[in-house]
XYZ file of C-alpha atoms in Angstrom:
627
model
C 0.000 0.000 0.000
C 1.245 3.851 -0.717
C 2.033 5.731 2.493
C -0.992 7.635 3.746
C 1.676 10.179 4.685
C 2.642 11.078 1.406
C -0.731 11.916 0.307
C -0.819 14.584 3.106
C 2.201 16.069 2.577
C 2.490 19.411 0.449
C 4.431 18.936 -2.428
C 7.863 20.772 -0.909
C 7.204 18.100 1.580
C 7.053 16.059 -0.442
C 9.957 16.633 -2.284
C 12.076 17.178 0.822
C 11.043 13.058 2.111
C 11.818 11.963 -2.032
C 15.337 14.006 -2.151
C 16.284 16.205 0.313
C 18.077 19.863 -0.315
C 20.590 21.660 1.026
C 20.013 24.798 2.904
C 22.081 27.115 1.098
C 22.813 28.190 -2.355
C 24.800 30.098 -4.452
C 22.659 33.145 -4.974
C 22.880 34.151 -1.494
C 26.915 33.953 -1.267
C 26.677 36.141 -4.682
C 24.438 38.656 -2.593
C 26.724 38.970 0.481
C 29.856 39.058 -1.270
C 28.012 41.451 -2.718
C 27.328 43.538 0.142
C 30.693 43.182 1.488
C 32.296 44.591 -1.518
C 30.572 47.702 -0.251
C 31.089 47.624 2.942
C 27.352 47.358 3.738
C 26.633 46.289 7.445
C 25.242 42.817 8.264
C 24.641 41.133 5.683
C 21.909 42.385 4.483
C 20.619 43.786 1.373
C 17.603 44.529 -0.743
C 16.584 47.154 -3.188
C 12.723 48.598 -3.959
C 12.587 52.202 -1.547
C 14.920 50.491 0.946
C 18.398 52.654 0.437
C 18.330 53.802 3.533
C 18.375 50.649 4.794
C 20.397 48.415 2.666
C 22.299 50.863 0.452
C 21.829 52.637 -2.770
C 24.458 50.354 -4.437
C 22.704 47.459 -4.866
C 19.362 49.216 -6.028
C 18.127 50.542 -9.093
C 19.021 54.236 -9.699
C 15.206 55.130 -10.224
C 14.156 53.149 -7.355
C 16.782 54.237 -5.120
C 16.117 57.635 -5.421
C 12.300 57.650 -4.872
C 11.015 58.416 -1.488
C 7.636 56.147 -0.194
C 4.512 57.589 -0.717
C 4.425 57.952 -4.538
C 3.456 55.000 -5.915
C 0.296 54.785 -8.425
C -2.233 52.390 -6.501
C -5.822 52.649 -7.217
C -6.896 51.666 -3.677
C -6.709 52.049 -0.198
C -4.265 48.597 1.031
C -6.052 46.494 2.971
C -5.038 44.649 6.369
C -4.224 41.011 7.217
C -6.734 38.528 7.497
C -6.752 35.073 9.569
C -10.543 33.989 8.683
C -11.695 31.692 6.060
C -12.988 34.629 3.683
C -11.675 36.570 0.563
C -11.332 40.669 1.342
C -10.670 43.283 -1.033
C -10.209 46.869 -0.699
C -12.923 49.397 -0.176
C -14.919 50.208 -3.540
C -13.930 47.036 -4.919
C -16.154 43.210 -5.027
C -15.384 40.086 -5.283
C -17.396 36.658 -5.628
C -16.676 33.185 -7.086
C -16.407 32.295 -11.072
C -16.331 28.730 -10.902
C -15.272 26.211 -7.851
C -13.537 22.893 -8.316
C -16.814 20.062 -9.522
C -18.491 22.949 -11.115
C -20.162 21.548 -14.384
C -19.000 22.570 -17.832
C -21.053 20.681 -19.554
C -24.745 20.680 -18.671
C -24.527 16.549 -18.302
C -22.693 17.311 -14.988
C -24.999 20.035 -13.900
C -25.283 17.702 -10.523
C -22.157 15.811 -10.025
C -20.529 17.425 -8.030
C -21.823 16.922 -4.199
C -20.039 17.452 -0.642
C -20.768 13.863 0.321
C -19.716 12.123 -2.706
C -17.815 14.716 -4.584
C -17.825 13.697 -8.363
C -18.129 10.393 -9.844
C -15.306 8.463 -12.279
C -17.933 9.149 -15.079
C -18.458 13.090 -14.400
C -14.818 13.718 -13.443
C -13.611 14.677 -16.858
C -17.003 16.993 -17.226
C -16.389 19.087 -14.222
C -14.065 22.085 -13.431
C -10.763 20.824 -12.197
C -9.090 20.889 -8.279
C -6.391 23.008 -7.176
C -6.947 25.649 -9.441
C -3.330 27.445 -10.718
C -1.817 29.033 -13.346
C -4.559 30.602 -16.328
C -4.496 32.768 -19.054
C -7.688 34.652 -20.525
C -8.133 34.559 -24.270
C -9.993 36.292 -26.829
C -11.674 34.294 -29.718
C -14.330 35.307 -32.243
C -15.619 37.809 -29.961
C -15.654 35.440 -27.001
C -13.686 35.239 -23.904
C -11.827 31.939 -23.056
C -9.817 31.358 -20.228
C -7.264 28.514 -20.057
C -6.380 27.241 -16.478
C -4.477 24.652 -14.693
C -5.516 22.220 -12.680
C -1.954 21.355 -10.555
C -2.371 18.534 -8.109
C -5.591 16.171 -6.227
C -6.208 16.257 -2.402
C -7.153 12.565 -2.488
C -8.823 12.898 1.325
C -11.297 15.132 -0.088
C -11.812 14.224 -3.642
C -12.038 10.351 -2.666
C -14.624 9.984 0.373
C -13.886 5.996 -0.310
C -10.705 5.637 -0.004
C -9.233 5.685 3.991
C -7.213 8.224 4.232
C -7.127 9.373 0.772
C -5.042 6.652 -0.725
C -6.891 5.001 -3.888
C -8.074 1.751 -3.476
C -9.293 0.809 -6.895
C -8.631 1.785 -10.465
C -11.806 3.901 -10.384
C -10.254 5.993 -7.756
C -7.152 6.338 -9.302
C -8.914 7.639 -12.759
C -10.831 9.906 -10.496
C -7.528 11.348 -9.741
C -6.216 11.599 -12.992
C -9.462 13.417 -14.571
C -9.730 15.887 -11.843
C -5.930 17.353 -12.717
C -4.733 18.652 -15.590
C -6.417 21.706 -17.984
C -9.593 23.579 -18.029
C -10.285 25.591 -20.929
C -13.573 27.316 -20.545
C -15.531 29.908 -22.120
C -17.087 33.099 -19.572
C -19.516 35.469 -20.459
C -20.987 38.226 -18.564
C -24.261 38.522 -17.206
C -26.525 40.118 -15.047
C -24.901 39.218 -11.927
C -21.050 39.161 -12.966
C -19.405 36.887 -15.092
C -20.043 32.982 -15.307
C -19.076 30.300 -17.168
C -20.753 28.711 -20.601
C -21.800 25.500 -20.184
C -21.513 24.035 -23.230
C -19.641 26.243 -24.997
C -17.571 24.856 -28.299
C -14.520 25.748 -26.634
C -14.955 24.172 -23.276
C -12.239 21.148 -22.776
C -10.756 19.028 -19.863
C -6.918 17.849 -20.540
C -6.041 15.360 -18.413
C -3.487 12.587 -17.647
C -4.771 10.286 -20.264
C -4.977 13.001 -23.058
C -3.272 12.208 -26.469
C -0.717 14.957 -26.733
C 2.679 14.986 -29.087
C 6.184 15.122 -28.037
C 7.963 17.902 -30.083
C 11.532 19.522 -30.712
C 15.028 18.055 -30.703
C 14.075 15.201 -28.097
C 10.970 13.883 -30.011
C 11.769 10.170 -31.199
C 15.158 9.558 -29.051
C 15.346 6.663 -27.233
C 15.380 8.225 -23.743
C 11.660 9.016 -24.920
C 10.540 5.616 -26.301
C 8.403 3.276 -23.847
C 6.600 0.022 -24.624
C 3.264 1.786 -25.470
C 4.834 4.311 -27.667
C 7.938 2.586 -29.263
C 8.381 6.024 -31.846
C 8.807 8.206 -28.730
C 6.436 10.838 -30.573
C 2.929 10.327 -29.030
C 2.476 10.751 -24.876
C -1.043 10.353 -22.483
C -1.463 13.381 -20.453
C 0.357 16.689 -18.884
C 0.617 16.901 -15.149
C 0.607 19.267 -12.031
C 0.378 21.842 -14.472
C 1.520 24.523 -11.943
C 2.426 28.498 -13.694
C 1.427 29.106 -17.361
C 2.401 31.571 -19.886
C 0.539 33.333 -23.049
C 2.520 32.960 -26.479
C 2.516 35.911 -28.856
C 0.140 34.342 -31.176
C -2.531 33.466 -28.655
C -2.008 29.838 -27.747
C -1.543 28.651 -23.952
C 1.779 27.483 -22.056
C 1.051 25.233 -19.157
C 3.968 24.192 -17.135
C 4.205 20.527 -15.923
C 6.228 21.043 -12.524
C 6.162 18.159 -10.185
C 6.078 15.461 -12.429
C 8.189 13.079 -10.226
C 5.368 12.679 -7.224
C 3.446 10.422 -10.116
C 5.673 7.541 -10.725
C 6.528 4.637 -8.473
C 7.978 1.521 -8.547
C 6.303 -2.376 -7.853
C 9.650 -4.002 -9.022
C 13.155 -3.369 -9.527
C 14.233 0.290 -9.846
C 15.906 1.120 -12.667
C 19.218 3.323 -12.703
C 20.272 6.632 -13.720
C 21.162 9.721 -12.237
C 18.634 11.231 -13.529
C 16.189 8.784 -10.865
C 17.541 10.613 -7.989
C 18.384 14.747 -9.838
C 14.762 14.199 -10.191
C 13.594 12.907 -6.872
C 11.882 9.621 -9.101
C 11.646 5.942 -6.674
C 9.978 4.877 -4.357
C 6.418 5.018 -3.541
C 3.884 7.415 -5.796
C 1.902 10.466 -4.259
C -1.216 8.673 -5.983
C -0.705 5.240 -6.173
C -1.163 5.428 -10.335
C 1.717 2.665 -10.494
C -0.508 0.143 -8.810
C -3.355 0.466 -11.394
C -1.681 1.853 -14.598
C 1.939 0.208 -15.672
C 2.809 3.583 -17.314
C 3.209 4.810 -14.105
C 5.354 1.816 -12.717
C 9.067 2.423 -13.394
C 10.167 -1.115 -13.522
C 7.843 -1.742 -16.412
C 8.205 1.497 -18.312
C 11.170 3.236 -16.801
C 11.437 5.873 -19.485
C 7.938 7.098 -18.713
C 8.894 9.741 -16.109
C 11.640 11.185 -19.588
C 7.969 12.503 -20.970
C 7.046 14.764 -18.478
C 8.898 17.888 -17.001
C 7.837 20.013 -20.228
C 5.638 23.290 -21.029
C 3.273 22.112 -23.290
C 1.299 24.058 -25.707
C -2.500 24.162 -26.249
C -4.660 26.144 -28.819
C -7.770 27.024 -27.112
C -9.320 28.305 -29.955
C -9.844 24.189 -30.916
C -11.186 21.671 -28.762
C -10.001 18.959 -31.131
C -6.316 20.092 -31.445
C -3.455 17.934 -29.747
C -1.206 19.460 -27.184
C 2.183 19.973 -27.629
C 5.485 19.018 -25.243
C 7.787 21.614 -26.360
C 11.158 19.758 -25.218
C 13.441 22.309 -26.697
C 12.042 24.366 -23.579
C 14.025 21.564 -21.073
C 12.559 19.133 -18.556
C 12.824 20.481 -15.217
C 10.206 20.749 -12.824
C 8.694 24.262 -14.682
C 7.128 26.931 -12.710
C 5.571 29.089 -15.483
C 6.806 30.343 -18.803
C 7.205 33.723 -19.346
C 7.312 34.929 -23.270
C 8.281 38.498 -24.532
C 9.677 39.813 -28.031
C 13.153 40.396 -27.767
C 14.400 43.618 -29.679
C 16.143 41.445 -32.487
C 12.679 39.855 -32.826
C 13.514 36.370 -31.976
C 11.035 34.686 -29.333
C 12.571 34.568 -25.882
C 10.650 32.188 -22.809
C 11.973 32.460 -19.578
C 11.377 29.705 -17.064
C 12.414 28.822 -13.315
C 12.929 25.007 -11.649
C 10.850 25.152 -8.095
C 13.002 23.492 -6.167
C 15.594 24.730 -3.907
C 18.865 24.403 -5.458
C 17.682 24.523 -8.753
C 18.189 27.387 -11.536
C 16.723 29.982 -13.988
C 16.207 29.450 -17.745
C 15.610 30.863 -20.730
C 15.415 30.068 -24.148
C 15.685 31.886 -27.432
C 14.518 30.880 -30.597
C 17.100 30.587 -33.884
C 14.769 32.268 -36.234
C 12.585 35.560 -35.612
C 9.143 36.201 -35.613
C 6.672 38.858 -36.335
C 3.151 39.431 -36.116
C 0.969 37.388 -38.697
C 4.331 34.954 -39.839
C 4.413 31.403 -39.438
C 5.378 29.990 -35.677
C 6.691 26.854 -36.975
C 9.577 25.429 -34.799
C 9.803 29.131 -33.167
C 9.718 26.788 -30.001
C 11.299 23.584 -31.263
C 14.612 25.466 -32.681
C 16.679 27.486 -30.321
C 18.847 27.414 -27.572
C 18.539 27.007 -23.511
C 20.543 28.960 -21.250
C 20.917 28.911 -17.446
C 21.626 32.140 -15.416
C 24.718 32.852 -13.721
C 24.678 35.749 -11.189
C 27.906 37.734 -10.324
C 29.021 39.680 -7.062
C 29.000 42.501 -9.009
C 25.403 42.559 -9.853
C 25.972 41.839 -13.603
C 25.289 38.064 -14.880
C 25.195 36.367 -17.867
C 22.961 33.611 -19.474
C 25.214 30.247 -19.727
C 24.557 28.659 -23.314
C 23.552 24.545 -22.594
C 25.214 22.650 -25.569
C 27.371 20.127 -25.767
C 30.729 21.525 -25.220
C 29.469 23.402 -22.113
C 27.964 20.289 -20.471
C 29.690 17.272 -21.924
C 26.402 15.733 -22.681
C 24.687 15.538 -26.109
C 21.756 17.400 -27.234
C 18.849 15.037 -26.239
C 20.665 14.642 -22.908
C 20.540 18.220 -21.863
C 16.923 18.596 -23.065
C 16.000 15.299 -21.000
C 18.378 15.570 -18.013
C 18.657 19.709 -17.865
C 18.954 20.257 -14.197
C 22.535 18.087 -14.703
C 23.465 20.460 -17.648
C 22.771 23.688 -16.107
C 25.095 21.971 -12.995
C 27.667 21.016 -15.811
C 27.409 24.703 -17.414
C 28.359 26.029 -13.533
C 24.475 28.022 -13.380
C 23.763 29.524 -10.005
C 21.735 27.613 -7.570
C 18.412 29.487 -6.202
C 15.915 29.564 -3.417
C 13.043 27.576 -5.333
C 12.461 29.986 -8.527
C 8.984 30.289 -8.828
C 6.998 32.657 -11.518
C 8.667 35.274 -13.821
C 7.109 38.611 -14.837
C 8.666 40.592 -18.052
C 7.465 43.901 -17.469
C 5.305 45.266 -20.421
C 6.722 48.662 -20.305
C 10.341 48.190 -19.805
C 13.045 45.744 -20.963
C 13.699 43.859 -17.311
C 11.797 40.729 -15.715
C 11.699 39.606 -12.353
C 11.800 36.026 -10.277
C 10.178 35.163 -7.464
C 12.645 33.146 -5.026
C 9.806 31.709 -2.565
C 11.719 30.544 0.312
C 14.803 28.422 1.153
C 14.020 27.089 4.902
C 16.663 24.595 5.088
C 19.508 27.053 3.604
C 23.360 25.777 5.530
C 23.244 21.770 5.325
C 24.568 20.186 2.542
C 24.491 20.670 -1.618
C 22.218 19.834 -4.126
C 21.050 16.225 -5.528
C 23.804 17.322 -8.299
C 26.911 17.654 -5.617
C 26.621 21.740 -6.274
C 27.678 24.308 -3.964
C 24.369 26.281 -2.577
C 26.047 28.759 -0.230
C 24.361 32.227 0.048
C 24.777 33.941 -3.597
C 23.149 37.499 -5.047
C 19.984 36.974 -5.123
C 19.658 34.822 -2.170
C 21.405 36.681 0.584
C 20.090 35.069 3.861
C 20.196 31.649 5.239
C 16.998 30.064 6.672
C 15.559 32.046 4.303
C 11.826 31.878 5.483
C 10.332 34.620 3.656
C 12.122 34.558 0.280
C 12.337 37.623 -2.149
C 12.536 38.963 -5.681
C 15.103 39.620 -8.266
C 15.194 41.866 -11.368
C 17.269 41.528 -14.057
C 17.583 44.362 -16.611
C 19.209 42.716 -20.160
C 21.798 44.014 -22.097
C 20.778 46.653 -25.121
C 17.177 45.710 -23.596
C 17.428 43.416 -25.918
C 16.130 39.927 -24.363
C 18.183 37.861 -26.128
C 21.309 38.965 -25.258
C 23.255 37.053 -23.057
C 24.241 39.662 -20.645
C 22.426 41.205 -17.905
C 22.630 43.295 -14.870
C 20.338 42.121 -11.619
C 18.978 43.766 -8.020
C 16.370 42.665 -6.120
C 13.325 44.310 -5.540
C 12.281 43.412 -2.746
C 13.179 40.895 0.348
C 10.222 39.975 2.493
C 10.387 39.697 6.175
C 8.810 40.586 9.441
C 9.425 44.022 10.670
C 7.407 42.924 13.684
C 9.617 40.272 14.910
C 13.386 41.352 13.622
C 15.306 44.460 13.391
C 18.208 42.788 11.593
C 18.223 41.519 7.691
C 14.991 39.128 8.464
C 12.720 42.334 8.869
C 13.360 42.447 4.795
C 14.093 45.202 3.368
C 12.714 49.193 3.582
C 9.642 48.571 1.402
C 8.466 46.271 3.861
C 6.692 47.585 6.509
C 4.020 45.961 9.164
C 1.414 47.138 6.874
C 2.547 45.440 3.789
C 4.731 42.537 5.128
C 4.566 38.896 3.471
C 6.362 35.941 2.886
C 7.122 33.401 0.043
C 6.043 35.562 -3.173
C 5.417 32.610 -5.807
C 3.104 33.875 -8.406
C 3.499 37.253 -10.488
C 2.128 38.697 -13.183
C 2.278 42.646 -14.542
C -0.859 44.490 -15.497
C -0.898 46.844 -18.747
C 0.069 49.666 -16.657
C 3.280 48.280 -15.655
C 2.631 47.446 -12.133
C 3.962 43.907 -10.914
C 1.344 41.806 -8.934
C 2.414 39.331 -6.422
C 1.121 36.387 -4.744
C 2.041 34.344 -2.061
C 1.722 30.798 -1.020
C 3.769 30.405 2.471
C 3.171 30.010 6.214
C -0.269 31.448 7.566
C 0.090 30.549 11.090
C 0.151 34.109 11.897
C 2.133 32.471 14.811
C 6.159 33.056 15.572
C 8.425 34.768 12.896
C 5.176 35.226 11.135
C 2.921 36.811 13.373
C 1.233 39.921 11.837
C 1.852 38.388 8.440
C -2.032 36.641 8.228
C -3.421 34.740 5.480
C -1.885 34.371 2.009
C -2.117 37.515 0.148
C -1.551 39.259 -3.388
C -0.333 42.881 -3.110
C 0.814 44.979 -5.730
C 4.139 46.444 -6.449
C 5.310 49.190 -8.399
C 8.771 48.856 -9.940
C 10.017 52.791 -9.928
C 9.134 53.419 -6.966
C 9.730 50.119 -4.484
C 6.294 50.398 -3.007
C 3.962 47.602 -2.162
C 0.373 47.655 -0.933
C -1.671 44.610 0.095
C -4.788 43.989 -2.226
C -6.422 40.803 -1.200
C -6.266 38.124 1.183
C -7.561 34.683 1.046
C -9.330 31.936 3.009
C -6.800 30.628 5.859
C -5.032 27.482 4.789
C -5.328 28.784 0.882
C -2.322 30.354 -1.450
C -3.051 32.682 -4.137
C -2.018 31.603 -7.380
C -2.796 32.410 -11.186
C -3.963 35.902 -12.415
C -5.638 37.270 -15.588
C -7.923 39.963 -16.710
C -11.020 40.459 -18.629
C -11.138 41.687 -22.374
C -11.412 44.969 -21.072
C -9.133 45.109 -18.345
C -12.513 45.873 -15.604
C -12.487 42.356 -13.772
C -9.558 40.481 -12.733
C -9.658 36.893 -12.363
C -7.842 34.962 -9.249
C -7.066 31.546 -8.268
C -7.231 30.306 -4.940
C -5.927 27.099 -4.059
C -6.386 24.424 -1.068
C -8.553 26.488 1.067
C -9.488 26.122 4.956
C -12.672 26.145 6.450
C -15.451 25.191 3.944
C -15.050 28.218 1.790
C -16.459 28.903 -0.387
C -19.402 27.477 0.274
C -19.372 27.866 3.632
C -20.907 24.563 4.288
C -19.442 20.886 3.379
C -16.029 20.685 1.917
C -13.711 22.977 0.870
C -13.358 23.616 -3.091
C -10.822 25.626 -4.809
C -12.102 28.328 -7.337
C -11.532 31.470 -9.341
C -12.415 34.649 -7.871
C -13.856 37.490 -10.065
C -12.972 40.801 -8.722
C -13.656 44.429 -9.782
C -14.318 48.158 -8.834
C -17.622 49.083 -8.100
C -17.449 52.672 -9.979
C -16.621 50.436 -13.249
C -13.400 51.205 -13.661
C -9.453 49.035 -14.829
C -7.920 47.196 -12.629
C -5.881 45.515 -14.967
């Protein structure tokens, strides 16, 4: 039988009991070198309004010289919360789009209930759990939103089973329909927006979807299994986690932790790449009792399909996903596209786990509005980013004479490349944001709470570095990278941070975080981001909400928004305790943002029976953007 225990744990937790990570990395030995270089006090450094504090030299020039009080928000911040409710600001509503078991299809109008939740037969007709990462699309006239579906909480989706571990195939197939893809059309009506049952463009993906393995690792060997001897045709995409938005209005989803899906009933095969990946053992979900695929002694190459962004057209309910392996298999947080100056296509891309790097990767050929996209993301090349004590960096090309591995090794095995090509190591990067206005892009470094112990599963050094300054980091922060030329593809760069979250409350020293954090506005673990059209940087949070110890003040997961000139940051929204906030769009118009709230507390948002993760429509009451 699977562990109950693994089924409970979250998926850092998870991770940690698979392959455990060292406490420190190179970022944060980058940063305090940094600092001493200067001859800044304590170790401590951060940038947004906090000069005073930490020292212009490490700051942006524009952000360094602004005092607080100037930013450009629309709305009065808002305080913590520790209740199991969503607040917004004065002058602004809120109220639910769709919850997880919500039907799109009128068929499952009643599936979903509180004492049975959905039946095997409904599951792949009903809106998906754990809401994450979406996108909003345009199409005909209509309004489509795309949105993942990242992971199952089997002791509430599977009354049945004791203790949420699947007993029967049923139960595992419940599992595996719930997760995956949503792709929904909304309209609004007379009370707010909704969604269209059975619109045309309504679709579940799931993990037995027929999807196609592109780019230079398509047909290898490393990708062929017994069901799919060509290595060119692959069932499902899972714990879809961040997505991204390509320039010709297709959807990214990001397949992060792949690894919690596979076990092993036999022999385990080996490879480094097992253990880099944290594969063996026992399965989060028990698949590899019930579906071979899923049992590495019987298809060992299996877990070589998975660790991709894969690319759907929403606009077509009968079109086949795409794994875009020229993009790398790591354990992908969201993909972040812009236009780089030259006009080649440029997708940036962090590893969540801690220890792991920052990508990008730029396309060979260029690209222009109304051309062909063919192989724009099959054809380029993958870089990993190295930070210097000197606050410039460059991106580290991943071929073969940088890694000593061949092509369809690095694309397959790219966390051992990027440790090969000497990348810096990082405090789990999570989302990137390119901001629309500028040429720069940030990361969100979520936390590092076991920083000091030992190195990576790759042997690398994960000392404090640049952009991750402080060990036991709790609270994690943000860096900004501004590119060379603004020009996104070039491989140059220089880098601050903009902000390093902490507790003002508790410390005085470099864990208060830095001068833009204040006990009005204080957080921890930023994860999700995403920039409006007016250039200001949203941020969510998914960390500790125990409002208890070195985070007492800090309430329930928030999002707040940021703005980059001036450093500032003002709370906008908290959500139910024991939820995270996670994945961000807007309406057509820009009026009515739509937010994703994940694993909540309580019985929100219902208020009665289980708890069900949704989307969150919210908006000002005079009418006016938000987005």
């Amino acid at each position: 039988m699977v562990d109950k225990t693994l089924t409970h744990l979250s998926w850092d937790d998870f991770d940690e009991h698979r392959d455990p990570r060292p406490n420190e990395n190179q970022f944060d030995a980058v940063v305090e070198r940094a600092i001493s270089r200067r001859g800044f006090l304590g170790g401590a450094l951060a940038f947004g309004s906090g000069a005073a504090v930490f020292g212009a030299g490490l700051m942006s020039s524009t952000t360094a010289s602004r005092a607080a009080g100037h930013a450009k928000f629309a709305f009065e911040a808002i305080g913590i919360a520790t209740d199991h409710e969503v607040h917004v600001p004065a002058g602004y509503k809120s109220q639910v789009l769709v919850r997880f078991g919500d039907a799109l299809w009128s068929e499952a109008d009643n599936a979903y209930s509180p004492e049975s939740v959905v039946s095997v037969e409904m599951s792949d007709k009903v809106f998906g759990e754990n809401t994450d990462g979406m996108e909003l699309f345009v199409i005909d006239g209509k309004e489509v939103i795309a949105v993942n579906s990242e992971y199952a909480n089997p002791e509430i989706n599977l009354p049945g089973a004791p203790d949420g571990v699947p007993q029967t195939a049923d139960q595992v197939q419940v599992l595996k329909n719930i997760q995956g893809v949503t792709v929904m059309e909304i309209a609004m009506g007379e009370t707010g927006y909704h969604v269209v049952k059975d619109s045309p463009f309504n679709r579940r993906i799931t993990h037995e979807t027929e999807m196609t393995l592109a780019g230079p690792l398509a047909g290898h060997d490393l990708v062929k299994t017994n069901a799919d001897p060509e290595g060119r045709t692959v069932k499902g995409t899972m714990n879809n986690c961040g997505a991204g938005k390509t320039l010709w209005g297709t959807y990214l989803t990001c397949e992060e932790n792949f690894n919690g899906y596979f076990g092993n009933t036999g022999e385990m095969p080996a490879g480094d790449g097992y253990t880099r990946y944290g594969i063996g053992g026992e399965s989060r979900y028990a698949y590899e009792k019930f579906d071979e695929r899923y049992d590495l002694s019987k298809e060992p190459n299996e877990p070589h399909r998975h660790g991709f962004v894969t690319e759907i057209n929403p606009a077509d309910a009968t079109s086949t996903p795409v794994k875009r392996t020229a993009l790398g298999r790591i354990k992908h947080e969201n993909a972040e596209m812009v236009h780089a100056a030259d006009g080649r296509i440029v997708v940036y891309m962090g590893d969540d786990e801690r220890g792991e790097y920052l990508y990008k990767y730029v396309s060979t050929n260029t690209w222009a509005e109304g051309q062909p996209t063919d192989g724009l993301l099959d054809d380029g090349q993958l870089y990993v980013a190295k930070f210097n004590d000197d606050q410039t960096g460059a991106w580290l090309a991943l071929t073969p004479e940088t890694t000593g591995m061949d092509a369809a090794e690095i694309l397959c095995f790219t966390r051992m490349a990027a440790s090969k090509a000497d990348g810096t190591t990082m405090d789990r990067p999570e989302w990137v944001a390119a901001n629309p206005l500028k040429a720069e892009a940030y990361c969100a470094l979520t936390n590092n709470k076991n920083r000091g112990k030992k190195p990576n599963a790759g042997g690398d050094d994960t000392a404090v570095n640049g952009p991750n300054p402080r060990e036991t980091n709790n609270f994690g922060q943000i860096v900004r990278w501004t590119p060379a030329d603004e020009n996104h593809a070039a491989e140059a760069f220089t880098w601050d941070l903009y902000v390093m979250a902490g507790n003002p409350k508790v410390y005085s020293d470099a864990y208060a975080g830095s001068a833009n954090v204040n006990e009005g506005n204080m957080f921890n673990s930023p994860d999700g981001m995403a920039f409006s059209s007016d250039g200001m940087l949203w941020i969510q949070t998914d960390g500790e909400d125990s409002n208890e110890g070195e985070f007492e003040g800090q309430g329930n997961n928030q999002m707040l928004i940021g703005d980059p000139e001036s450093g500032e940051i003002a709370r906008f929204m908290t959500v139910p305790n024991g939820a995270e906030v996670t994945g961000l769009c807007w309406s057509a118009d820009k009026k009515v943002a739509f937010v994703g709230v994940q694993h909540p507390g309580g019985s929100w948002p219902d208020m009665s029976g289980l708890p069900r993760s949704s989307i969150v429509a919210v908006w000002r009451e005079d009418g006016a953007l938000i987005g």
